[in-house]
mmCIF file of C-alpha atoms and ligand atoms in Angstrom:
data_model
loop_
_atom_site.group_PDB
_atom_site.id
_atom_site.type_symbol
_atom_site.label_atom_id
_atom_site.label_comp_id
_atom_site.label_asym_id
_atom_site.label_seq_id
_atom_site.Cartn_x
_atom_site.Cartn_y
_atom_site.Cartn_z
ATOM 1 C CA UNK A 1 106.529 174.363 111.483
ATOM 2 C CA UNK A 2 108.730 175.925 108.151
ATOM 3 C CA UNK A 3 110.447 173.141 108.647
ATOM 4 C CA UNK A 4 107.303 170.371 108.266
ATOM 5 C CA UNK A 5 106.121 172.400 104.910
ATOM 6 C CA UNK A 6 109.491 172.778 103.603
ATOM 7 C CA UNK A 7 109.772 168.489 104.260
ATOM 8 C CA UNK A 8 106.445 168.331 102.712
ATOM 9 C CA UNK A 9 107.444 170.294 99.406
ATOM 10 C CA UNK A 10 110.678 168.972 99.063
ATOM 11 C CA UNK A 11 108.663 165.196 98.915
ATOM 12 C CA UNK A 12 106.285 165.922 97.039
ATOM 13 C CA UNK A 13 108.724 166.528 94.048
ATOM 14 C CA UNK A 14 110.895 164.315 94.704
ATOM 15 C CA UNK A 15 109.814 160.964 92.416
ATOM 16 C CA UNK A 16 107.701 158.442 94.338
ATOM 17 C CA UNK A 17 107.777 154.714 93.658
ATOM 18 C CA UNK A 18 105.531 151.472 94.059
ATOM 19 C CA UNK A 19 106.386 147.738 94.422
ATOM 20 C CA UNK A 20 105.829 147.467 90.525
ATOM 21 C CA UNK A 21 108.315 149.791 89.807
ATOM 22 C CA UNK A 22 111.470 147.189 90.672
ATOM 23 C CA UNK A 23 113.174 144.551 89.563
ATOM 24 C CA UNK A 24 114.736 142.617 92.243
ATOM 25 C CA UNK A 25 118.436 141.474 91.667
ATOM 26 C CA UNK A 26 120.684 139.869 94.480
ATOM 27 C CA UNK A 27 119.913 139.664 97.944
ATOM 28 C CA UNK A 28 122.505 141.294 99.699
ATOM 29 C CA UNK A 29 120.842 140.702 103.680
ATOM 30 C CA UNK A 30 118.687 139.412 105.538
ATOM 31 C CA UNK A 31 118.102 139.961 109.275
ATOM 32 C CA UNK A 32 115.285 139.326 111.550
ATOM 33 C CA UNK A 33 113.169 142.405 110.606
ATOM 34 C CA UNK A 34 113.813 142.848 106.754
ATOM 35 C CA UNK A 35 115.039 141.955 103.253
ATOM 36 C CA UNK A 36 117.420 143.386 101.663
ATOM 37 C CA UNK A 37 118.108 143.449 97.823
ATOM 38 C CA UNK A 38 119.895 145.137 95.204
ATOM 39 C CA UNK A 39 117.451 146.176 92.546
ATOM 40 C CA UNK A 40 116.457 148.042 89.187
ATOM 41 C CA UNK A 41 113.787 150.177 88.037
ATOM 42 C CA UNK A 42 111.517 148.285 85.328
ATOM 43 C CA UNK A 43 110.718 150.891 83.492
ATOM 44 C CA UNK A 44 114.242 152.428 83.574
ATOM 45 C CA UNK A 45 115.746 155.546 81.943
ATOM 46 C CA UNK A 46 118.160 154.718 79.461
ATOM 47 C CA UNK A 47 120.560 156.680 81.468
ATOM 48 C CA UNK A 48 119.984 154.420 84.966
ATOM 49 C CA UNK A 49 122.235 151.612 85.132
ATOM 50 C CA UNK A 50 121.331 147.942 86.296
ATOM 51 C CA UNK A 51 120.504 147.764 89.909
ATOM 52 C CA UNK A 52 122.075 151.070 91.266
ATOM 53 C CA UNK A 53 119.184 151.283 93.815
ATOM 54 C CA UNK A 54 119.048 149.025 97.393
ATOM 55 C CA UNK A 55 115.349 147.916 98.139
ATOM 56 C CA UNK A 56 114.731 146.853 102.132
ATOM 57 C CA UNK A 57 111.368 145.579 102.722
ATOM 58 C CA UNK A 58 110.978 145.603 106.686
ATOM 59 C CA UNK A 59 108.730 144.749 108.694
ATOM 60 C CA UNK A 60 107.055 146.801 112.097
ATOM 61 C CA UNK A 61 110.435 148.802 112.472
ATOM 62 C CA UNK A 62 110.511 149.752 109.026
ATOM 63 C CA UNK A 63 108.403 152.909 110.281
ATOM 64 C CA UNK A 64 111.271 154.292 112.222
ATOM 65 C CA UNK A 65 113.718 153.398 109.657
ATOM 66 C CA UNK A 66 111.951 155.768 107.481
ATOM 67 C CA UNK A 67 111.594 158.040 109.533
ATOM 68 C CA UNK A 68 115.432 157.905 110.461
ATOM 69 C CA UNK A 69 116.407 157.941 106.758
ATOM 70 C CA UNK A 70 114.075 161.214 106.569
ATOM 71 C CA UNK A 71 115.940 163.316 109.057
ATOM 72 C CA UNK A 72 119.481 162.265 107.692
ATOM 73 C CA UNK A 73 118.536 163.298 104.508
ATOM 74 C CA UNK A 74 117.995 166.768 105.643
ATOM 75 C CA UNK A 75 119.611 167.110 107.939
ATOM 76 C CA UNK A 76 123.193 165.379 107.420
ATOM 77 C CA UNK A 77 122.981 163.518 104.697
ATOM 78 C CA UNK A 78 126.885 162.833 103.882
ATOM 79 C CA UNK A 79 126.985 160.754 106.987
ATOM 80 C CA UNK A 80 124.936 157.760 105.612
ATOM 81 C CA UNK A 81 123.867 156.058 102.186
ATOM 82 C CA UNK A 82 121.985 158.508 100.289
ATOM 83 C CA UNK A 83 117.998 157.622 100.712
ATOM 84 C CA UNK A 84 115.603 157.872 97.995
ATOM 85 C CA UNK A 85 112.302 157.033 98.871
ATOM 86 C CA UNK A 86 110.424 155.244 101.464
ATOM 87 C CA UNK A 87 106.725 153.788 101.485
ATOM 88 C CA UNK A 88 103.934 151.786 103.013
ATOM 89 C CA UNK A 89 102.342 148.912 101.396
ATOM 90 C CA UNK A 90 99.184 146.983 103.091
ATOM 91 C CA UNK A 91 97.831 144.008 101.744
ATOM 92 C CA UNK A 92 95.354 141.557 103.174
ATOM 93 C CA UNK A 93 98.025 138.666 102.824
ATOM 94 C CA UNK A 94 101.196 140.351 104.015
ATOM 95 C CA UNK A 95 99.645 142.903 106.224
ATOM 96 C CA UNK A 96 102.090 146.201 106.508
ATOM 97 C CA UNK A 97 105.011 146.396 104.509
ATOM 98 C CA UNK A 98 107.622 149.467 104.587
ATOM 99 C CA UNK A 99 109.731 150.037 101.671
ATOM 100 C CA UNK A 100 112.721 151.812 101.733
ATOM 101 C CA UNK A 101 114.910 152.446 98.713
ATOM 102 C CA UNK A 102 118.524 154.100 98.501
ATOM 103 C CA UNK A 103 121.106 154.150 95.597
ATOM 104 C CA UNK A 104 123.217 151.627 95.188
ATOM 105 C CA UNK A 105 126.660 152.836 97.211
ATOM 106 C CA UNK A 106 128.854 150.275 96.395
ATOM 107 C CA UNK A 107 129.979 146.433 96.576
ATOM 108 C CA UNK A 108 131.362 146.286 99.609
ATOM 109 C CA UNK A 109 131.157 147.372 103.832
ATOM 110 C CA UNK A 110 133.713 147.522 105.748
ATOM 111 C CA UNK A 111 133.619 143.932 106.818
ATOM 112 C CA UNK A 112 134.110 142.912 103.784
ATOM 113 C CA UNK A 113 137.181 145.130 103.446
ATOM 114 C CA UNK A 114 138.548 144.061 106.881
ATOM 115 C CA UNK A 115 138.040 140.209 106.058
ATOM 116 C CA UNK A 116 140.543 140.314 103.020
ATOM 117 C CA UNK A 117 144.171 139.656 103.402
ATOM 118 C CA UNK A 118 144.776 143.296 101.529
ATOM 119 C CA UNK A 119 143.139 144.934 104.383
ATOM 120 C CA UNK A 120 144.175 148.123 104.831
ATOM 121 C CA UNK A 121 145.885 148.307 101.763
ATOM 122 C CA UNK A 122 142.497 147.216 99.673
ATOM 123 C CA UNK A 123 141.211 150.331 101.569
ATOM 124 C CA UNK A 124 143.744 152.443 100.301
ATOM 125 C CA UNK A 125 143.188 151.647 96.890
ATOM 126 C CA UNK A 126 140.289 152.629 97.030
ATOM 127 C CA UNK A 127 140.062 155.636 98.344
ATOM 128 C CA UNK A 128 143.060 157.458 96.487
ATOM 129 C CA UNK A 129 141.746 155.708 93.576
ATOM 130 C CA UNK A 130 144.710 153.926 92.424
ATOM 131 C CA UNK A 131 147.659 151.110 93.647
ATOM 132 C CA UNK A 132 150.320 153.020 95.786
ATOM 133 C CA UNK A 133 153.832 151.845 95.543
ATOM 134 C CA UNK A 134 155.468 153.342 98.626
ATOM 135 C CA UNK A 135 156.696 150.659 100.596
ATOM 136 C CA UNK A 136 154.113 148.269 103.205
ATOM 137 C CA UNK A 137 154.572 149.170 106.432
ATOM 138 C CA UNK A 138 153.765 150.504 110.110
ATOM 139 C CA UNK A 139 153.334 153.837 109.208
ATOM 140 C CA UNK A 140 151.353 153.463 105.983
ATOM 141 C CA UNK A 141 148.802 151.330 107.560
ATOM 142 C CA UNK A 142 148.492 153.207 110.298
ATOM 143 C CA UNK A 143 147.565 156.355 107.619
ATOM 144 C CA UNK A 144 144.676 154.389 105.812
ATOM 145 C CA UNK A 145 143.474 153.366 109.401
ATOM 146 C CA UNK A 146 143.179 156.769 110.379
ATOM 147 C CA UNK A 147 141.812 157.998 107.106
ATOM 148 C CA UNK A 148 138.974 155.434 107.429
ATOM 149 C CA UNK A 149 138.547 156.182 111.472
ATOM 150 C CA UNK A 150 138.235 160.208 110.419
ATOM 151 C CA UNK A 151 135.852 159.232 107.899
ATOM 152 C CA UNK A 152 133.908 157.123 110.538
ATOM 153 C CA UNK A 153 133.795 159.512 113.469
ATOM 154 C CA UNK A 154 132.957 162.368 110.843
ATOM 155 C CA UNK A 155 129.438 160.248 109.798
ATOM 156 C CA UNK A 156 129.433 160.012 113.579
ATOM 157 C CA UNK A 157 129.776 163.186 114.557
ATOM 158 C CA UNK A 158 126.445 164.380 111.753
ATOM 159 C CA UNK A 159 124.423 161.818 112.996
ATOM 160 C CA UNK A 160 125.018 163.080 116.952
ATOM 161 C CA UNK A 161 124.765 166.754 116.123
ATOM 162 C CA UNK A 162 121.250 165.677 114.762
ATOM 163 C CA UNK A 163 120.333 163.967 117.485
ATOM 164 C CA UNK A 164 120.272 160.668 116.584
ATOM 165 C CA UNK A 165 122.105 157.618 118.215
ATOM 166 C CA UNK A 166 122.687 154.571 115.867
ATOM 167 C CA UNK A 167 122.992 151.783 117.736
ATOM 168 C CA UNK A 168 124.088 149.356 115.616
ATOM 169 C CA UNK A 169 127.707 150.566 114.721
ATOM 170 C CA UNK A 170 129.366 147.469 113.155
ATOM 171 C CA UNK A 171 131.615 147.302 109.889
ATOM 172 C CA UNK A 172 129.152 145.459 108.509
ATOM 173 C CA UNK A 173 127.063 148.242 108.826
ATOM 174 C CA UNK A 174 129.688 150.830 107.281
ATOM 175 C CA UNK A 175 129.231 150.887 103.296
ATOM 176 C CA UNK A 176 131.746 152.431 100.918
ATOM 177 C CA UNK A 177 130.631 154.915 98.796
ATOM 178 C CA UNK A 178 132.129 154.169 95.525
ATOM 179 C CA UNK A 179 130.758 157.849 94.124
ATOM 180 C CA UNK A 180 131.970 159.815 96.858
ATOM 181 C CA UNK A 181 135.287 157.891 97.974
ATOM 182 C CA UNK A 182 134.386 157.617 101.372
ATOM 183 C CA UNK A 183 132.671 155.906 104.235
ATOM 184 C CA UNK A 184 129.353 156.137 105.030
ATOM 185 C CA UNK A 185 126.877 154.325 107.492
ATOM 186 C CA UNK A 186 123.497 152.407 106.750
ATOM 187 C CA UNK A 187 121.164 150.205 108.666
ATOM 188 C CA UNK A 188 119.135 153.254 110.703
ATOM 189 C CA UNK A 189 116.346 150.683 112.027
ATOM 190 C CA UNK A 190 117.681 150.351 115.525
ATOM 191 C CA UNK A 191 118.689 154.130 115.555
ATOM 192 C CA UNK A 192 116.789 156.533 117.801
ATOM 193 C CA UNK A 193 116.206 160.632 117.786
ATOM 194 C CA UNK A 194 116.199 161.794 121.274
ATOM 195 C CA UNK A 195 115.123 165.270 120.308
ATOM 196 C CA UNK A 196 111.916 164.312 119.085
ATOM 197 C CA UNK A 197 111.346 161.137 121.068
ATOM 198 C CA UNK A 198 111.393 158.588 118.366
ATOM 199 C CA UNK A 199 112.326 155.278 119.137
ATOM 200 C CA UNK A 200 112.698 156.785 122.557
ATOM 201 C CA UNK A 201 112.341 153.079 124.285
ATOM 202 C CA UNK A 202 115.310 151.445 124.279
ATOM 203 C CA UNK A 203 115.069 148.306 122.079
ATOM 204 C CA UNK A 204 117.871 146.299 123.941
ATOM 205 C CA UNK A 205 117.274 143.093 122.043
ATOM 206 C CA UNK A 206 118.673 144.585 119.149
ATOM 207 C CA UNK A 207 121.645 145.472 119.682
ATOM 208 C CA UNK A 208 124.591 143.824 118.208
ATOM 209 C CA UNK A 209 126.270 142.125 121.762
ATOM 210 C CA UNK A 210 129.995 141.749 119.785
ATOM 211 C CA UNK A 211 130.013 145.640 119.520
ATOM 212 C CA UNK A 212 127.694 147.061 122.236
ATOM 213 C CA UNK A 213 128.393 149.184 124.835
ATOM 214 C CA UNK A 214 128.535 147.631 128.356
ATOM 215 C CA UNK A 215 125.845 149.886 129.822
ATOM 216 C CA UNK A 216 123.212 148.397 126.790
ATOM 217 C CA UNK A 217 121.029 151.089 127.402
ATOM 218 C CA UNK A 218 120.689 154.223 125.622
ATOM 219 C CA UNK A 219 119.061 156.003 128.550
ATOM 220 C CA UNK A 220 119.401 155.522 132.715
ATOM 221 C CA UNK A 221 116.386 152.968 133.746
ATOM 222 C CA UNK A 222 115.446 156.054 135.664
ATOM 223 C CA UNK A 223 114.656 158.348 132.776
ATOM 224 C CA UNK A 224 110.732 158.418 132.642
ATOM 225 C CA UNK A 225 109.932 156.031 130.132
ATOM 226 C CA UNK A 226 108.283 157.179 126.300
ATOM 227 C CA UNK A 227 107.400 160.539 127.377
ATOM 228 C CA UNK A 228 104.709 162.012 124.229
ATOM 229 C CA UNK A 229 106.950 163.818 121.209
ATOM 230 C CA UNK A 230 106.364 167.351 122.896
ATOM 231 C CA UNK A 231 107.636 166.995 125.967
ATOM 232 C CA UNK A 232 110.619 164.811 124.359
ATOM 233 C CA UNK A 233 111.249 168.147 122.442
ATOM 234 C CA UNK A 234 111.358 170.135 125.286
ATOM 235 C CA UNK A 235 113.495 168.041 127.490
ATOM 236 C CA UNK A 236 115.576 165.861 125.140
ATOM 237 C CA UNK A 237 118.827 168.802 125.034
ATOM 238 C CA UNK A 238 118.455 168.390 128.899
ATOM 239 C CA UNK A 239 118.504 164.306 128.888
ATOM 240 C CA UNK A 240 121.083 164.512 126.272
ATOM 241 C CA UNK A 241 123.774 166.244 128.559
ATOM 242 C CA UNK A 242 122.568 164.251 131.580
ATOM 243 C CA UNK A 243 123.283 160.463 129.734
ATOM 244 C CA UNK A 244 125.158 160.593 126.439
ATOM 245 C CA UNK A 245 123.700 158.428 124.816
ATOM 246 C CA UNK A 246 126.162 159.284 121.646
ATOM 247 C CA UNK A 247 128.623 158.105 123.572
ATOM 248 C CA UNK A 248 127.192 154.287 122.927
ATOM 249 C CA UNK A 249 128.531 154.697 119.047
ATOM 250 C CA UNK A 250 131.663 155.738 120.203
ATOM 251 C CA UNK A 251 132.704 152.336 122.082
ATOM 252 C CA UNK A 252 130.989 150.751 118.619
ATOM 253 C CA UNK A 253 133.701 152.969 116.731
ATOM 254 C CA UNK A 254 136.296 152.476 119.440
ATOM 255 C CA UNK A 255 135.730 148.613 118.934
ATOM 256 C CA UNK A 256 136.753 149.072 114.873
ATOM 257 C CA UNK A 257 139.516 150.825 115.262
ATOM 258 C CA UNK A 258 140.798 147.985 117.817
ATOM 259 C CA UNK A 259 139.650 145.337 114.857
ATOM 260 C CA UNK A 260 141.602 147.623 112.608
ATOM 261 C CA UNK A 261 145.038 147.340 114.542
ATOM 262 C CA UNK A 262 144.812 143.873 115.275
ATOM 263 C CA UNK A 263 144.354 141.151 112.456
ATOM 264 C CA UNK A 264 142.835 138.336 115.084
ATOM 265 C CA UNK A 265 139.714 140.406 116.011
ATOM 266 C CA UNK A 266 138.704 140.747 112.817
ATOM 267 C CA UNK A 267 136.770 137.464 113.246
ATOM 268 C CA UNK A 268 133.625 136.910 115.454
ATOM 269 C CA UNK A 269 135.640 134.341 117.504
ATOM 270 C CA UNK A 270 138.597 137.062 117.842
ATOM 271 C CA UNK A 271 136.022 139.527 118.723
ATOM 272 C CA UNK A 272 134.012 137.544 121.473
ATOM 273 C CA UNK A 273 137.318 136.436 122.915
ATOM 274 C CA UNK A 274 138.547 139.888 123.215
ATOM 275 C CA UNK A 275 135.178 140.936 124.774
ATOM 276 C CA UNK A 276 135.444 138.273 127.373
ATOM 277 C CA UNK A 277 138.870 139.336 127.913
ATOM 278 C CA UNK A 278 138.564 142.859 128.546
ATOM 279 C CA UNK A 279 135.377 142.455 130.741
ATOM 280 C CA UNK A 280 138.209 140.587 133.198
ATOM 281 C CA UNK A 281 139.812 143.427 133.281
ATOM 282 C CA UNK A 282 137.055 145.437 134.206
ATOM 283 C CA UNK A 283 137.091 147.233 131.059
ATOM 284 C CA UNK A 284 140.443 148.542 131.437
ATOM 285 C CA UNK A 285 142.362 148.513 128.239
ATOM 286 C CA UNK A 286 145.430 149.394 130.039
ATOM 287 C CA UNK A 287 144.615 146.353 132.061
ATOM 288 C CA UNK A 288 143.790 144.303 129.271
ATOM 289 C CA UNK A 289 147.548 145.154 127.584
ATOM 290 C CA UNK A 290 149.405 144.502 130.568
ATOM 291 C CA UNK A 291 147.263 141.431 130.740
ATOM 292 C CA UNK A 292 148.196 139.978 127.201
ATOM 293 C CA UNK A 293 151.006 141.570 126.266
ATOM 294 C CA UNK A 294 153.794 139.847 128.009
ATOM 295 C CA UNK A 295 152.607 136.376 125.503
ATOM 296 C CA UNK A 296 151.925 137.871 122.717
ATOM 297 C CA UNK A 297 152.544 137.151 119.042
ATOM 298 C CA UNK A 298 154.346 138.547 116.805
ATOM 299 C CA UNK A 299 151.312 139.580 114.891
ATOM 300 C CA UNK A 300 149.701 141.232 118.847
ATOM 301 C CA UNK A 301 152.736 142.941 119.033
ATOM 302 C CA UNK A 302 152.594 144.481 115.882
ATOM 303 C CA UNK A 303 149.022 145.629 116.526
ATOM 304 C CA UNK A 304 150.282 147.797 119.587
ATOM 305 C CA UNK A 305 153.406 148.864 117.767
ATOM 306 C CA UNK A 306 150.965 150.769 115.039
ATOM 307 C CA UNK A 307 148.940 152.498 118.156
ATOM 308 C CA UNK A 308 152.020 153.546 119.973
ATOM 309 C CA UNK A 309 153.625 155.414 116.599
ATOM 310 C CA UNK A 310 153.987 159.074 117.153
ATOM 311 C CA UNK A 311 154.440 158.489 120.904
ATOM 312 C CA UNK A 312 151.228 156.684 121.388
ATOM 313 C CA UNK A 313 148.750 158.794 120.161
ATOM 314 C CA UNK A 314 146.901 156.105 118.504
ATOM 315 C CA UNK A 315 146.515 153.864 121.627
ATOM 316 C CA UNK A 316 145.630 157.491 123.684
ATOM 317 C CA UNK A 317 142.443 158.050 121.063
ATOM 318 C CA UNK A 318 141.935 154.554 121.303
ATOM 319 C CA UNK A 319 141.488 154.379 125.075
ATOM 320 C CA UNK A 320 139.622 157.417 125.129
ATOM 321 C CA UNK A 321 136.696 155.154 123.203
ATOM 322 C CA UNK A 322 136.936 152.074 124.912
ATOM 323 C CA UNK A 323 135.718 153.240 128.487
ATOM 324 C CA UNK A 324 133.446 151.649 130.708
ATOM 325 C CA UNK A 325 131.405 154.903 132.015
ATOM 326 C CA UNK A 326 129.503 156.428 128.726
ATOM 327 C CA UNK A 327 130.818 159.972 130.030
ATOM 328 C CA UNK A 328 134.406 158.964 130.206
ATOM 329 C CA UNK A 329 134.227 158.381 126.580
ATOM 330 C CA UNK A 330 135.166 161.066 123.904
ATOM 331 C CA UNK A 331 132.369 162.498 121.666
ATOM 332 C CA UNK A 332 132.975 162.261 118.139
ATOM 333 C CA UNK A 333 133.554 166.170 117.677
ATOM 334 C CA UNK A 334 136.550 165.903 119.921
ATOM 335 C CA UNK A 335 137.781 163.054 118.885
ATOM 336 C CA UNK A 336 138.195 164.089 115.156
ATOM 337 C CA UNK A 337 139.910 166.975 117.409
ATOM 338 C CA UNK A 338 142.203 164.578 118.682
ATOM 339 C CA UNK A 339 146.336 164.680 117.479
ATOM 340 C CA UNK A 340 145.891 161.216 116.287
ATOM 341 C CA UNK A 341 144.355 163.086 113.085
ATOM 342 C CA UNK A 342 146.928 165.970 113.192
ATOM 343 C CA UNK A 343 149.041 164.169 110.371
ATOM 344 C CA UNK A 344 147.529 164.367 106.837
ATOM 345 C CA UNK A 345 145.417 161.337 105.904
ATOM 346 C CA UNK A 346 144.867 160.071 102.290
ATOM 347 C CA UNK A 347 143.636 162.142 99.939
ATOM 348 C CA UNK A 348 140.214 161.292 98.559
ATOM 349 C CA UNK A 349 140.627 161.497 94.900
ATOM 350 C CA UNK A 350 136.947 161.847 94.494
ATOM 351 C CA UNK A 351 134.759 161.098 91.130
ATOM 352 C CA UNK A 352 132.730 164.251 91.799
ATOM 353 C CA UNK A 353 135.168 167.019 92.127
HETATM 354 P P1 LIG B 401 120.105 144.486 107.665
HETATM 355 O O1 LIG B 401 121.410 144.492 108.407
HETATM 356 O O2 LIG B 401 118.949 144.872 108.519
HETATM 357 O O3 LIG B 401 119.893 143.240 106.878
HETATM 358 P P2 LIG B 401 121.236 146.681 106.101
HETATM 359 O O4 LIG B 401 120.560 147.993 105.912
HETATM 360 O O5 LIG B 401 122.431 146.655 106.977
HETATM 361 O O6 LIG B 401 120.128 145.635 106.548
HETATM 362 O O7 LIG B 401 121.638 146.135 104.659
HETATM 363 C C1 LIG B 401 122.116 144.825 104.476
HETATM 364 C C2 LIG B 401 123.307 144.814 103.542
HETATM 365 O O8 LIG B 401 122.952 145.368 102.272
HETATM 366 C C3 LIG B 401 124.466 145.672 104.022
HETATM 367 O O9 LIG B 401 125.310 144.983 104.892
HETATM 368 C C4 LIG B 401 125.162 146.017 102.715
HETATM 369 O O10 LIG B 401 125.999 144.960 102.309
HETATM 370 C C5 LIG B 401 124.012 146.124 101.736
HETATM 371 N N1 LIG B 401 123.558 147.516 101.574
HETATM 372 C C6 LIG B 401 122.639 148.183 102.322
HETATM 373 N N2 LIG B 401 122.460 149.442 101.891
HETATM 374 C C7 LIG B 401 123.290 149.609 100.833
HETATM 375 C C8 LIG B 401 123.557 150.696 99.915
HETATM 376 N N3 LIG B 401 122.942 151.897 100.018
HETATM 377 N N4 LIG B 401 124.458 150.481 98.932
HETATM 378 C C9 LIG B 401 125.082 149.289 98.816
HETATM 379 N N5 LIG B 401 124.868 148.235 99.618
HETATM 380 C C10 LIG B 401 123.984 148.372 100.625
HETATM 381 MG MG1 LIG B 402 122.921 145.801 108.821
#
């Protein structure tokens, strides 16, 4: 109950906004349940820059979303885009509009950093702040790919130990903080909090089908179905242990750092060919190797060359994601506790410190 007042304080001081209050910039998305746009205040401080804040109008999800954004704030609020404000506007002509506003991260998600021929070298720029000159190679990719994985699986790991499952782990839903140096996720409107029973249905139709899981739902069909928010409180630790639902982020995750080592499932084509591929093998990735890597390029071959550095510790961690049963999979605690981090990542020359 400290808790509730403490929330209620802490918002009530915080600065609230209205529609009026923005000017919209460029629209940077636009899915089936919400606009997205970069945008400024009107009336800004001279001190606020031009469109540093990200504006999402949404539609009956938006509700959650807020909600979501709410709890990460308090609760672990490195792991995703730092959230503002959110609100409710009703008009006779639109009918219920949420509002949800965060600052302005940066330019680009890690899609946009995979797509580029620099990739993971673009990435390394800009996390240590400025062009390396060590030579290009195995092992230096293979550093920025792990820095960016830890960086993942830490956001990961603070959104789990709150209780809340994303969902909808893509790159395209993995912004870089250009403040902060680092990774952090966005997009909480298909995300649900088991310990309080939000979002406790599983909305299958949205998930992403290039990166989900294969057992698409969070819970077992036989979990009784949107139980009221008490008795979710009371049971969710229990439910937790029994079906792991975390563990659906992980094969999201799992599916990155596979897009990370090799080049040709970067694209959706690469990516839905893969999927296909390794459902023939019965979602075996061991399978799946033996399966392609007798033909493979030169550019394959490199891919499994940068996983099997250090003795294959890489391609371990990796197969440790990829798994068909949810409780086969590694959490995100142990796998940041895994020896594929042991050697030093990059060091995050950060703005703030
Ligand atoms: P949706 O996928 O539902 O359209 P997202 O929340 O994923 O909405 O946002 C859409 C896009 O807007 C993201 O892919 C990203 O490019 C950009 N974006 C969202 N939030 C931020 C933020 N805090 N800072 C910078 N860009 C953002
Ligand atoms: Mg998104």
């Amino acid at each position: 109950f400290d808790m509730f007042i403490l929330a209620f304080v802490e918002r009530l001081f915080r600065p609230t906004y209205r529609k009026d209050d923005f000017v919209l910039g460029k629209k940077l998305g636009e899915g089936a349940f919400g606009v997205v746009y970069r945008v400024s205040l009107a009336k800004k401080p001279s001190s606020k820059k031009d469109g540093d804040l990200v504006l999402k109008k949404a539609t009956e999800y938006g509700a959650v979303e807020i909600w979501m954004n709410e709890r990460v704030r308090r609760a672990c609020a490195n792991s995703c885009a730092d959230f503002l404000y959110g609100f409710l506007e009703t008009s006779p002509k639109k009918g219920a509009e949420y509002w949800l506003l965060w600052r302005f991260e940066g330019e680009a998600t890690l899609s946009d950093l995979m797509l580029s021929k620099e990739f993971p070298y673009n990435v390394e720029t800009m996390i240590t702040g400025k062009v390396q000159d060590s030579p290009k190679g195995l092992e230096r990719e293979n550093r920025i790919i792990q820095t960016i994985m830890r960086q993942l699986l830490f956001a990961l790991d603070g959104l789990h130990s709150t209780g809340i499952v994303h969902r909808d782990i893509k790159p395209q839903n993995i912004i870089f903080s250009e403040g902060s140096r680092t990774f952090k996720i966005i997009d909480l409107g298909a995300a649900a909090d088991l310990r309080v029973g939000i979002n406790y249905i599983p909305k299958e139709f949205l998930l992403d089908p290039r990166y989900a899981a294969p057992e698409q739902y969070i819970m077992s069909t036989q979990t009784p179905s949107a139980p009221s928010a008490p008795v979710a409180t009371a049971l969710s630790p229990v439910l937790w242990q029994m079906n792991l639902p975390d563990r659906f982020d992980i094969y999201s995750a799992g599916l990155i750092f596979l897009q990370m080592a090799f080049p040709a499932l970067r694209t959706d084509s690469g990516l839905i060919q893969f999927n296909r591929q390794l459902k023939r093998c019965d979602y075996d990735l061991d399978a799946w190797r033996k399966s392609v890597e007798p033909r493979a390029s030169l550019e394959l071959r490199r891919g499994f060359e940068l996983l099997d550095l250090d003795g294959g510790i890489g391609w371990e961690l990796l197969t440790s994601m990829v798994r068909y049963k949810a409780r086969q999979r590694t959490s995100a605690k142990a796998a940041l506790a895994h020896p594929y981090f042991d050697r030093e990542g990059l060091l995050v020359l950060s703005f703030m410190q």
